[in-house]
mmCIF file of C-alpha atoms in Angstrom:
data_model
loop_
_atom_site.group_PDB
_atom_site.id
_atom_site.type_symbol
_atom_site.label_atom_id
_atom_site.label_comp_id
_atom_site.label_asym_id
_atom_site.label_seq_id
_atom_site.Cartn_x
_atom_site.Cartn_y
_atom_site.Cartn_z
ATOM 1 C CA MET A 193 21.597 -7.781 3.519
ATOM 2 C CA LEU A 194 22.719 -7.039 0.005
ATOM 3 C CA ASP A 195 22.602 -10.808 -1.246
ATOM 4 C CA ASP A 196 19.754 -11.420 -0.159
ATOM 5 C CA LEU A 197 18.065 -8.308 -1.508
ATOM 6 C CA ARG A 198 19.134 -9.148 -4.717
ATOM 7 C CA THR A 199 17.496 -12.407 -4.791
ATOM 8 C CA LEU A 200 14.529 -10.749 -4.599
ATOM 9 C CA VAL A 201 14.700 -8.458 -6.437
ATOM 10 C CA GLU A 202 16.247 -10.314 -9.661
ATOM 11 C CA ILE A 203 12.820 -12.478 -9.031
ATOM 12 C CA GLU A 204 10.456 -9.745 -10.022
ATOM 13 C CA SER A 205 7.266 -10.140 -8.654
ATOM 14 C CA PRO A 206 4.563 -8.123 -10.437
ATOM 15 C CA SER A 207 1.100 -7.373 -8.341
ATOM 16 C CA GLY A 208 -1.281 -9.040 -10.504
ATOM 17 C CA ASP A 209 0.901 -11.862 -11.851
ATOM 18 C CA PRO A 210 0.065 -15.039 -9.677
ATOM 19 C CA THR A 211 2.890 -17.125 -11.147
ATOM 20 C CA ALA A 212 5.857 -14.510 -10.890
ATOM 21 C CA LEU A 213 4.492 -13.842 -7.254
ATOM 22 C CA ALA A 214 4.456 -17.594 -6.442
ATOM 23 C CA ALA A 215 8.191 -17.411 -7.090
ATOM 24 C CA SER A 216 8.924 -14.207 -5.177
ATOM 25 C CA ALA A 217 7.014 -16.343 -2.434
ATOM 26 C CA LYS A 218 9.079 -19.173 -2.186
ATOM 27 C CA ALA A 219 12.583 -16.763 -2.415
ATOM 28 C CA VAL A 220 10.749 -14.889 0.408
ATOM 29 C CA ALA A 221 10.052 -18.218 2.638
ATOM 30 C CA GLY A 222 13.895 -19.632 1.729
ATOM 31 C CA ILE A 223 15.131 -16.401 3.149
ATOM 32 C CA LEU A 224 13.529 -16.643 6.359
ATOM 33 C CA GLU A 225 14.421 -19.816 6.979
ATOM 34 C CA ASN A 226 17.682 -19.694 5.935
ATOM 35 C CA ARG A 227 18.061 -16.542 8.293
ATOM 36 C CA LEU A 228 15.674 -17.331 11.265
ATOM 37 C CA GLY A 229 15.309 -20.978 11.053
ATOM 38 C CA GLY A 230 12.083 -23.104 11.274
ATOM 39 C CA ARG A 231 9.481 -23.165 8.484
ATOM 40 C CA ALA A 232 7.774 -20.313 6.574
ATOM 41 C CA VAL A 233 4.214 -21.182 5.701
ATOM 42 C CA LEU A 234 2.972 -20.143 2.252
ATOM 43 C CA VAL A 235 -0.749 -19.627 2.174
ATOM 44 C CA GLU A 236 -2.357 -19.773 -0.859
ATOM 45 C CA GLY A 237 -5.132 -16.931 -2.507
ATOM 46 C CA GLU A 238 -6.315 -16.165 -5.982
ATOM 47 C CA ALA A 239 -3.588 -13.153 -5.852
ATOM 48 C CA GLY A 240 -0.714 -15.163 -5.415
ATOM 49 C CA PRO A 241 0.655 -16.718 -2.103
ATOM 50 C CA HIS A 242 1.293 -14.779 1.460
ATOM 51 C CA VAL A 243 4.313 -15.840 3.499
ATOM 52 C CA ARG A 244 3.790 -16.446 7.175
ATOM 53 C CA TRP A 245 6.679 -17.311 9.602
ATOM 54 C CA SER A 246 6.463 -17.739 13.520
ATOM 55 C CA GLY A 247 9.013 -18.232 16.069
ATOM 56 C CA GLY A 248 6.554 -20.035 18.134
ATOM 57 C CA GLY A 249 4.780 -18.918 21.735
ATOM 58 C CA GLU A 250 2.101 -16.412 22.441
ATOM 59 C CA PRO A 251 2.471 -13.746 19.474
ATOM 60 C CA LYS A 252 3.405 -10.507 20.755
ATOM 61 C CA VAL A 253 4.708 -8.667 17.545
ATOM 62 C CA LEU A 254 3.904 -8.587 14.094
ATOM 63 C CA ILE A 255 6.730 -8.018 11.099
ATOM 64 C CA LEU A 256 4.286 -6.941 7.976
ATOM 65 C CA GLY A 257 5.373 -6.165 4.779
ATOM 66 C CA HIS A 258 4.650 -7.239 1.520
ATOM 67 C CA HIS A 259 6.709 -8.651 -1.789
ATOM 68 C CA ASP A 260 4.590 -7.536 -4.730
ATOM 69 C CA THR A 261 5.669 -4.697 -6.806
ATOM 70 C CA VAL A 262 4.177 -2.101 -9.187
ATOM 71 C CA PHE A 263 6.918 -2.943 -11.893
ATOM 72 C CA PRO A 264 5.847 -5.237 -14.961
ATOM 73 C CA LEU A 265 7.932 -8.219 -16.069
ATOM 74 C CA GLY A 266 10.709 -6.983 -17.876
ATOM 75 C CA THR A 267 11.706 -4.068 -15.788
ATOM 76 C CA LEU A 268 14.829 -6.009 -14.567
ATOM 77 C CA GLU A 269 16.111 -6.106 -17.933
ATOM 78 C CA ARG A 270 16.024 -2.689 -18.061
ATOM 79 C CA ARG A 271 17.087 -1.700 -15.009
ATOM 80 C CA PRO A 272 18.840 -4.589 -13.094
ATOM 81 C CA PHE A 273 19.859 -4.768 -9.587
ATOM 82 C CA LEU A 274 22.822 -2.329 -9.293
ATOM 83 C CA VAL A 275 25.234 -1.204 -6.144
ATOM 84 C CA GLU A 276 27.225 1.836 -7.337
ATOM 85 C CA ASP A 277 28.306 5.042 -5.049
ATOM 86 C CA GLY A 278 26.470 3.784 -1.988
ATOM 87 C CA ARG A 279 23.313 3.495 -3.723
ATOM 88 C CA VAL A 280 21.233 0.196 -4.580
ATOM 89 C CA THR A 281 18.752 0.477 -7.600
ATOM 90 C CA GLY A 282 16.599 -1.934 -9.022
ATOM 91 C CA PRO A 283 12.760 -2.454 -9.196
ATOM 92 C CA GLY A 284 11.090 -2.871 -5.667
ATOM 93 C CA VAL A 285 14.383 -2.198 -3.988
ATOM 94 C CA PHE A 286 12.901 0.994 -1.818
ATOM 95 C CA ASP A 287 9.416 -0.386 -2.069
ATOM 96 C CA MET A 288 9.649 -2.404 -0.059
ATOM 97 C CA LEU A 289 12.122 -5.695 -0.859
ATOM 98 C CA GLY A 290 14.935 -3.782 0.887
ATOM 99 C CA GLY A 291 12.575 -3.232 3.963
ATOM 100 C CA LEU A 292 12.095 -7.159 4.091
ATOM 101 C CA VAL A 293 15.658 -7.559 4.269
ATOM 102 C CA GLN A 294 16.508 -5.366 6.926
ATOM 103 C CA ALA A 295 13.846 -6.850 9.649
ATOM 104 C CA VAL A 296 14.743 -10.163 8.783
ATOM 105 C CA HIS A 297 18.475 -9.850 9.206
ATOM 106 C CA GLY A 298 17.515 -7.396 12.610
ATOM 107 C CA LEU A 299 15.672 -10.155 13.471
ATOM 108 C CA ALA A 300 18.569 -12.794 13.169
ATOM 109 C CA ALA A 301 20.207 -10.737 15.994
ATOM 110 C CA LEU A 302 17.802 -11.800 18.237
ATOM 111 C CA GLU A 303 18.902 -15.212 19.960
ATOM 112 C CA ASP A 304 15.297 -16.144 20.803
ATOM 113 C CA LEU A 305 12.240 -15.054 18.575
ATOM 114 C CA THR A 306 9.791 -16.856 20.224
ATOM 115 C CA ASP A 307 6.531 -14.669 20.513
ATOM 116 C CA VAL A 308 7.635 -13.199 16.840
ATOM 117 C CA GLU A 309 5.372 -13.598 13.818
ATOM 118 C CA ILE A 310 6.193 -12.344 10.273
ATOM 119 C CA LEU A 311 3.416 -11.667 7.446
ATOM 120 C CA VAL A 312 4.338 -10.590 3.933
ATOM 121 C CA THR A 313 1.725 -10.508 1.603
ATOM 122 C CA CYS A 314 1.485 -10.605 -2.078
ATOM 123 C CA ASP A 315 -1.297 -7.925 -2.980
ATOM 124 C CA GLU A 316 -0.395 -4.801 -1.156
ATOM 125 C CA GLU A 317 0.141 -2.589 -4.464
ATOM 126 C CA ASN A 318 -3.338 -3.845 -5.676
ATOM 127 C CA GLY A 319 -5.336 -2.666 -2.099
ATOM 128 C CA SER A 320 -4.502 -5.575 -0.199
ATOM 129 C CA HIS A 321 -7.925 -6.920 -1.151
ATOM 130 C CA THR A 322 -7.098 -10.802 -0.484
ATOM 131 C CA SER A 323 -4.814 -10.066 2.598
ATOM 132 C CA ARG A 324 -7.037 -7.972 4.316
ATOM 133 C CA ASN A 325 -8.450 -10.425 6.560
ATOM 134 C CA LEU A 326 -5.191 -12.462 7.522
ATOM 135 C CA ILE A 327 -3.305 -9.411 8.140
ATOM 136 C CA GLU A 328 -6.335 -7.976 10.553
ATOM 137 C CA GLU A 329 -6.547 -11.346 12.056
ATOM 138 C CA ARG A 330 -3.128 -11.693 13.225
ATOM 139 C CA ALA A 331 -2.517 -7.786 14.140
ATOM 140 C CA ARG A 332 -5.074 -8.364 16.899
ATOM 141 C CA ALA A 333 -3.462 -11.781 17.812
ATOM 142 C CA CYS A 334 -0.188 -10.379 18.509
ATOM 143 C CA GLY A 335 -1.108 -7.120 19.731
ATOM 144 C CA ALA A 336 1.856 -5.063 17.816
ATOM 145 C CA ALA A 337 2.551 -4.645 14.342
ATOM 146 C CA LEU A 338 5.783 -3.126 12.772
ATOM 147 C CA VAL A 339 5.256 -2.153 8.990
ATOM 148 C CA PHE A 340 8.567 -2.002 7.026
ATOM 149 C CA GLU A 341 7.534 0.356 4.360
ATOM 150 C CA GLY A 342 9.933 2.807 2.887
ATOM 151 C CA ALA A 343 11.606 5.408 5.319
ATOM 152 C CA ALA A 344 9.666 9.052 4.655
ATOM 153 C CA GLU A 345 12.046 11.573 3.256
ATOM 154 C CA GLY A 346 15.042 12.174 5.473
ATOM 155 C CA GLY A 347 14.409 8.476 7.227
ATOM 156 C CA GLY A 348 11.801 9.378 9.206
ATOM 157 C CA LEU A 349 9.086 6.912 10.734
ATOM 158 C CA LYS A 350 6.099 7.124 9.531
ATOM 159 C CA THR A 351 3.207 7.701 12.479
ATOM 160 C CA GLY A 352 0.139 8.721 10.425
ATOM 161 C CA ARG A 353 -1.452 8.080 7.493
ATOM 162 C CA LYS A 354 -4.744 8.867 5.157
ATOM 163 C CA GLY A 355 -7.186 6.484 4.456
ATOM 164 C CA CYS A 356 -7.169 6.323 0.978
ATOM 165 C CA GLY A 357 -9.618 4.778 -1.625
ATOM 166 C CA THR A 358 -11.048 4.805 -5.551
ATOM 167 C CA PHE A 359 -14.176 5.064 -6.565
ATOM 168 C CA GLU A 360 -15.535 4.844 -10.254
ATOM 169 C CA VAL A 361 -18.650 6.323 -11.308
ATOM 170 C CA LEU A 362 -20.549 4.817 -14.365
ATOM 171 C CA ILE A 363 -22.604 6.725 -16.249
ATOM 172 C CA THR A 364 -25.532 5.407 -18.862
ATOM 173 C CA GLY A 365 -27.236 7.483 -21.299
ATOM 174 C CA ARG A 366 -28.331 6.972 -24.680
ATOM 175 C CA ALA A 367 -26.628 7.048 -27.833
ATOM 176 C CA SER A 368 -27.741 9.114 -31.002
ATOM 177 C CA HIS A 369 -26.812 10.623 -34.619
ATOM 178 C CA ALA A 370 -24.810 13.951 -33.077
ATOM 179 C CA GLY A 371 -25.759 15.611 -36.384
ATOM 180 C CA LEU A 372 -29.470 14.614 -37.054
ATOM 181 C CA GLU A 373 -31.187 14.106 -33.776
ATOM 182 C CA PRO A 374 -28.775 15.087 -30.932
ATOM 183 C CA GLU A 375 -31.777 15.666 -28.609
ATOM 184 C CA ALA A 376 -32.895 11.871 -29.160
ATOM 185 C CA GLY A 377 -29.545 11.271 -26.983
ATOM 186 C CA VAL A 378 -28.838 11.049 -23.515
ATOM 187 C CA ASN A 379 -25.247 12.678 -23.461
ATOM 188 C CA ALA A 380 -22.867 10.459 -20.933
ATOM 189 C CA LEU A 381 -20.260 12.879 -21.189
ATOM 190 C CA VAL A 382 -21.931 16.096 -20.391
ATOM 191 C CA GLU A 383 -23.521 14.332 -17.407
ATOM 192 C CA ALA A 384 -20.142 12.964 -16.635
ATOM 193 C CA ALA A 385 -19.112 16.672 -16.650
ATOM 194 C CA HIS A 386 -21.360 17.880 -14.596
ATOM 195 C CA GLN A 387 -20.325 14.700 -12.008
ATOM 196 C CA VAL A 388 -16.708 15.468 -12.486
ATOM 197 C CA LEU A 389 -17.316 19.185 -11.204
ATOM 198 C CA HIS A 390 -19.301 18.355 -8.282
ATOM 199 C CA ILE A 391 -16.902 15.189 -7.165
ATOM 200 C CA GLU A 392 -14.189 17.681 -6.924
ATOM 201 C CA ALA A 393 -16.023 19.769 -4.787
ATOM 202 C CA MET A 394 -16.138 17.421 -2.090
ATOM 203 C CA SER A 395 -12.432 18.123 -1.308
ATOM 204 C CA GLN A 396 -12.084 19.849 2.153
ATOM 205 C CA PRO A 397 -8.280 20.156 2.139
ATOM 206 C CA GLU A 398 -8.400 22.058 5.157
ATOM 207 C CA VAL A 399 -9.219 19.220 7.145
ATOM 208 C CA GLY A 400 -7.115 16.803 4.783
ATOM 209 C CA THR A 401 -9.632 15.686 2.437
ATOM 210 C CA THR A 402 -8.783 15.145 -1.242
ATOM 211 C CA VAL A 403 -11.173 14.226 -3.623
ATOM 212 C CA THR A 404 -9.232 14.113 -7.499
ATOM 213 C CA PRO A 405 -11.063 13.042 -10.592
ATOM 214 C CA THR A 406 -8.120 10.964 -12.026
ATOM 215 C CA ILE A 407 -9.574 8.925 -15.360
ATOM 216 C CA ALA A 408 -12.441 9.672 -17.729
ATOM 217 C CA PHE A 409 -13.495 7.688 -20.447
ATOM 218 C CA ALA A 410 -16.516 8.459 -22.543
ATOM 219 C CA GLY A 411 -17.492 8.179 -26.174
ATOM 220 C CA THR A 412 -17.049 6.092 -29.641
ATOM 221 C CA GLN A 413 -17.156 8.224 -32.225
ATOM 222 C CA SER A 414 -16.842 11.632 -33.128
ATOM 223 C CA ASN A 415 -20.654 11.660 -34.836
ATOM 224 C CA VAL A 416 -22.309 9.907 -32.067
ATOM 225 C CA VAL A 417 -23.906 11.070 -28.767
ATOM 226 C CA PRO A 418 -22.057 8.797 -25.690
ATOM 227 C CA ALA A 419 -24.229 6.379 -24.276
ATOM 228 C CA GLU A 420 -21.752 5.623 -21.696
ATOM 229 C CA ALA A 421 -18.986 7.223 -19.666
ATOM 230 C CA SER A 422 -17.041 6.566 -16.379
ATOM 231 C CA VAL A 423 -14.544 8.660 -14.216
ATOM 232 C CA VAL A 424 -12.310 7.251 -11.745
ATOM 233 C CA VAL A 425 -12.119 8.998 -8.368
ATOM 234 C CA ASP A 426 -8.813 9.228 -6.102
ATOM 235 C CA VAL A 427 -9.684 9.909 -2.549
ATOM 236 C CA ARG A 428 -7.685 10.535 0.910
ATOM 237 C CA VAL A 429 -9.114 11.596 4.201
ATOM 238 C CA GLU A 430 -7.276 11.749 7.807
ATOM 239 C CA THR A 431 -10.523 11.065 9.779
ATOM 240 C CA ALA A 432 -13.197 8.469 10.329
ATOM 241 C CA ASP A 433 -15.862 10.812 10.006
ATOM 242 C CA GLU A 434 -14.136 12.143 6.885
ATOM 243 C CA LYS A 435 -14.531 8.834 5.078
ATOM 244 C CA ASP A 436 -18.272 8.339 6.242
ATOM 245 C CA ARG A 437 -19.043 11.662 4.741
ATOM 246 C CA ILE A 438 -17.222 11.003 1.297
ATOM 247 C CA GLU A 439 -19.136 7.920 1.270
ATOM 248 C CA GLU A 440 -22.166 8.888 1.681
ATOM 249 C CA ALA A 441 -21.655 11.905 -0.843
ATOM 250 C CA PHE A 442 -20.952 9.449 -3.649
ATOM 251 C CA ALA A 443 -23.695 7.021 -2.611
ATOM 252 C CA ALA A 444 -26.324 10.177 -2.815
ATOM 253 C CA LEU A 445 -24.817 11.231 -6.539
ATOM 254 C CA THR A 446 -28.129 11.786 -8.689
ATOM 255 C CA PRO A 447 -28.075 12.660 -12.253
ATOM 256 C CA HIS A 448 -28.544 16.209 -13.866
ATOM 257 C CA LEU A 449 -29.482 14.855 -17.020
ATOM 258 C CA GLU A 450 -33.243 13.219 -17.358
ATOM 259 C CA GLU A 451 -32.973 9.548 -18.033
ATOM 260 C CA ALA A 452 -28.965 9.686 -17.438
ATOM 261 C CA VAL A 453 -28.378 6.669 -14.799
ATOM 262 C CA ILE A 454 -25.382 6.345 -12.300
ATOM 263 C CA GLU A 455 -23.555 3.684 -10.472
ATOM 264 C CA VAL A 456 -20.921 3.849 -8.015
ATOM 265 C CA ARG A 457 -18.293 1.357 -7.185
ATOM 266 C CA GLY A 458 -15.293 1.395 -4.796
ATOM 267 C CA GLY A 459 -14.692 3.018 -1.514
ATOM 268 C CA VAL A 460 -12.473 4.031 1.063
ATOM 269 C CA GLY A 461 -10.449 0.439 0.968
ATOM 270 C CA ARG A 462 -7.780 1.823 3.655
ATOM 271 C CA PRO A 463 -9.150 3.546 6.788
ATOM 272 C CA PRO A 464 -6.783 6.264 7.741
ATOM 273 C CA MET A 465 -3.973 5.641 10.045
ATOM 274 C CA PRO A 466 -4.100 7.939 13.295
ATOM 275 C CA GLU A 467 -1.044 9.433 14.379
ATOM 276 C CA THR A 468 -2.106 7.958 18.277
ATOM 277 C CA ALA A 469 -1.433 4.616 17.234
ATOM 278 C CA ALA A 470 1.894 5.018 16.732
ATOM 279 C CA THR A 471 2.862 7.106 20.309
ATOM 280 C CA GLU A 472 3.990 3.775 22.164
ATOM 281 C CA LEU A 473 5.920 2.597 19.574
ATOM 282 C CA PHE A 474 7.632 5.665 18.413
ATOM 283 C CA ALA A 475 8.328 6.304 22.009
ATOM 284 C CA ILE A 476 10.653 3.399 21.773
ATOM 285 C CA ALA A 477 11.943 3.887 18.306
ATOM 286 C CA SER A 478 13.256 7.559 19.551
ATOM 287 C CA ARG A 479 14.747 5.838 22.885
ATOM 288 C CA LEU A 480 16.727 3.747 20.224
ATOM 289 C CA LEU A 481 17.721 6.099 17.655
ATOM 290 C CA PRO A 482 17.568 9.721 19.147
ATOM 291 C CA GLY A 483 16.532 12.804 16.676
ATOM 292 C CA ILE A 484 14.706 10.206 14.079
ATOM 293 C CA GLU A 485 11.366 12.236 12.977
ATOM 294 C CA ALA A 486 8.095 11.423 12.749
ATOM 295 C CA VAL A 487 6.414 12.125 9.922
ATOM 296 C CA ALA A 488 2.332 11.564 8.519
ATOM 297 C CA VAL A 489 2.118 10.996 5.097
ATOM 298 C CA GLY A 490 -0.569 10.528 2.370
ATOM 299 C CA GLY A 491 0.175 7.718 1.241
ATOM 300 C CA GLY A 492 -1.594 4.351 2.631
ATOM 301 C CA SER A 493 -0.077 0.869 3.683
ATOM 302 C CA ASP A 494 -1.173 -2.186 5.223
ATOM 303 C CA GLY A 495 -0.542 -0.385 8.218
ATOM 304 C CA ASN A 496 -3.803 1.647 7.988
ATOM 305 C CA PHE A 497 -5.300 -1.685 8.632
ATOM 306 C CA THR A 498 -3.716 -2.491 11.703
ATOM 307 C CA ALA A 499 -3.930 1.028 13.331
ATOM 308 C CA ALA A 500 -7.846 0.908 12.481
ATOM 309 C CA LEU A 501 -8.326 -1.826 14.454
ATOM 310 C CA GLY A 502 -6.566 -0.028 17.651
ATOM 311 C CA VAL A 503 -3.108 -2.111 17.554
ATOM 312 C CA PRO A 504 -0.005 0.097 18.148
ATOM 313 C CA THR A 505 1.599 0.150 14.963
ATOM 314 C CA LEU A 506 4.756 1.769 13.599
ATOM 315 C CA ASP A 507 5.194 2.422 9.770
ATOM 316 C CA GLY A 508 7.906 3.321 7.819
ATOM 317 C CA LEU A 509 10.366 1.455 9.262
ATOM 318 C CA GLY A 510 12.150 0.092 6.088
ATOM 319 C CA ALA A 511 14.605 1.426 3.708
ATOM 320 C CA VAL A 512 16.060 4.845 3.838
ATOM 321 C CA GLY A 513 15.698 6.118 0.067
ATOM 322 C CA GLY A 514 13.573 7.215 -2.210
ATOM 323 C CA GLY A 515 11.758 7.185 -5.487
ATOM 324 C CA ALA A 516 8.753 4.775 -4.904
ATOM 325 C CA HIS A 517 7.350 3.405 -7.813
ATOM 326 C CA ALA A 518 9.503 5.213 -10.200
ATOM 327 C CA ASP A 519 12.137 4.560 -12.378
ATOM 328 C CA HIS A 520 14.915 6.299 -10.123
ATOM 329 C CA GLU A 521 13.878 4.201 -7.094
ATOM 330 C CA TYR A 522 16.922 3.951 -4.970
ATOM 331 C CA LEU A 523 18.211 2.524 -1.143
ATOM 332 C CA LEU A 524 20.644 3.546 0.532
ATOM 333 C CA VAL A 525 23.606 1.238 1.741
ATOM 334 C CA GLU A 526 24.792 3.249 4.927
ATOM 335 C CA ASN A 527 21.420 3.264 6.914
ATOM 336 C CA MET A 528 20.594 -0.391 5.916
ATOM 337 C CA ALA A 529 22.589 -1.457 9.201
ATOM 338 C CA GLU A 530 21.249 0.956 11.534
ATOM 339 C CA ARG A 531 17.735 0.282 10.163
ATOM 340 C CA ALA A 532 18.463 -3.385 10.977
ATOM 341 C CA ASP A 533 19.695 -2.665 14.625
ATOM 342 C CA LEU A 534 16.521 -0.516 14.848
ATOM 343 C CA VAL A 535 14.455 -3.689 14.625
ATOM 344 C CA THR A 536 16.451 -5.365 16.772
ATOM 345 C CA GLY A 537 15.663 -2.739 19.880
ATOM 346 C CA LEU A 538 11.810 -2.577 18.589
ATOM 347 C CA VAL A 539 11.472 -6.125 19.200
ATOM 348 C CA THR A 540 13.197 -6.615 22.215
ATOM 349 C CA ALA A 541 11.548 -3.756 23.847
ATOM 350 C CA ILE A 542 8.581 -4.892 22.933
ATOM 351 C CA ARG A 543 8.635 -8.467 24.170
ATOM 352 C CA THR A 544 9.601 -7.284 27.314
ATOM 353 C CA ALA A 545 7.310 -4.772 28.183
#
């Protein structure tokens, strides 16, 4: 497993770089074919290639992951693949190359892989815009989804996720000289300030909804009334009703300043993953690995899409470790075999149910 993980980590795969992702996809396909036999197919797309593999027959379980990472080219030189004191470090080991490797080796322990399908996408870190339709199509066809994102803290499985999305509020005003005739302008920055306070008030943390303005831009020069401004907002919701409420609230934004114009882009791209979607599969996992915990988390994954379809979905089956998206990202070696065995048991139980 460590050898295969090194292979994937040392082929850097930043989201949004189709050339790098093409090389990564070929490496993923090579590992699938080497360990499982058969033929992996590269599904070309605008963002890069997704990788599909099938054991044949009528599919019953979808193994779901992604081979893109958040780390730019050159990260490997600064943080090379390293195994030391029971930890593996390097870009993407936890999110989620380690999970892919564990899944493949867990499947390799099975004599018969009929009814098993694998989909490894290339754009999860960028929102899964080019892979969502394919994910949903294959999840419907398979009827169960096992998602190999990194485990929750302490190794728990992820049985619920918030829906998440990004909104961008674009404000158009009118420039004027800030000293000679500020009243002739329409100050887009002032309008943005009004909107930020209104947007932040959409949050209802008591029901799991957070609405957080995160990035703002405005102005060109210190003596010019800003003609344009923009605000980026991160949104997390636990229910479909809250998703609808937030999207309606953004659509209803109106200017406070006369002649200011507001345009809203984006939405809640990943629907919530309700914990009920994992009930059946987590029961199997808890029999196979007694004491394992079920955890609901705020971050999203491609499991949000499969769960929203009503497809039984269990997430967090990947690496045990931590530091996702950070320089201290790591994977614990001691848990790798146990998690691979869990894959073997889960797939066996799903296929024989």
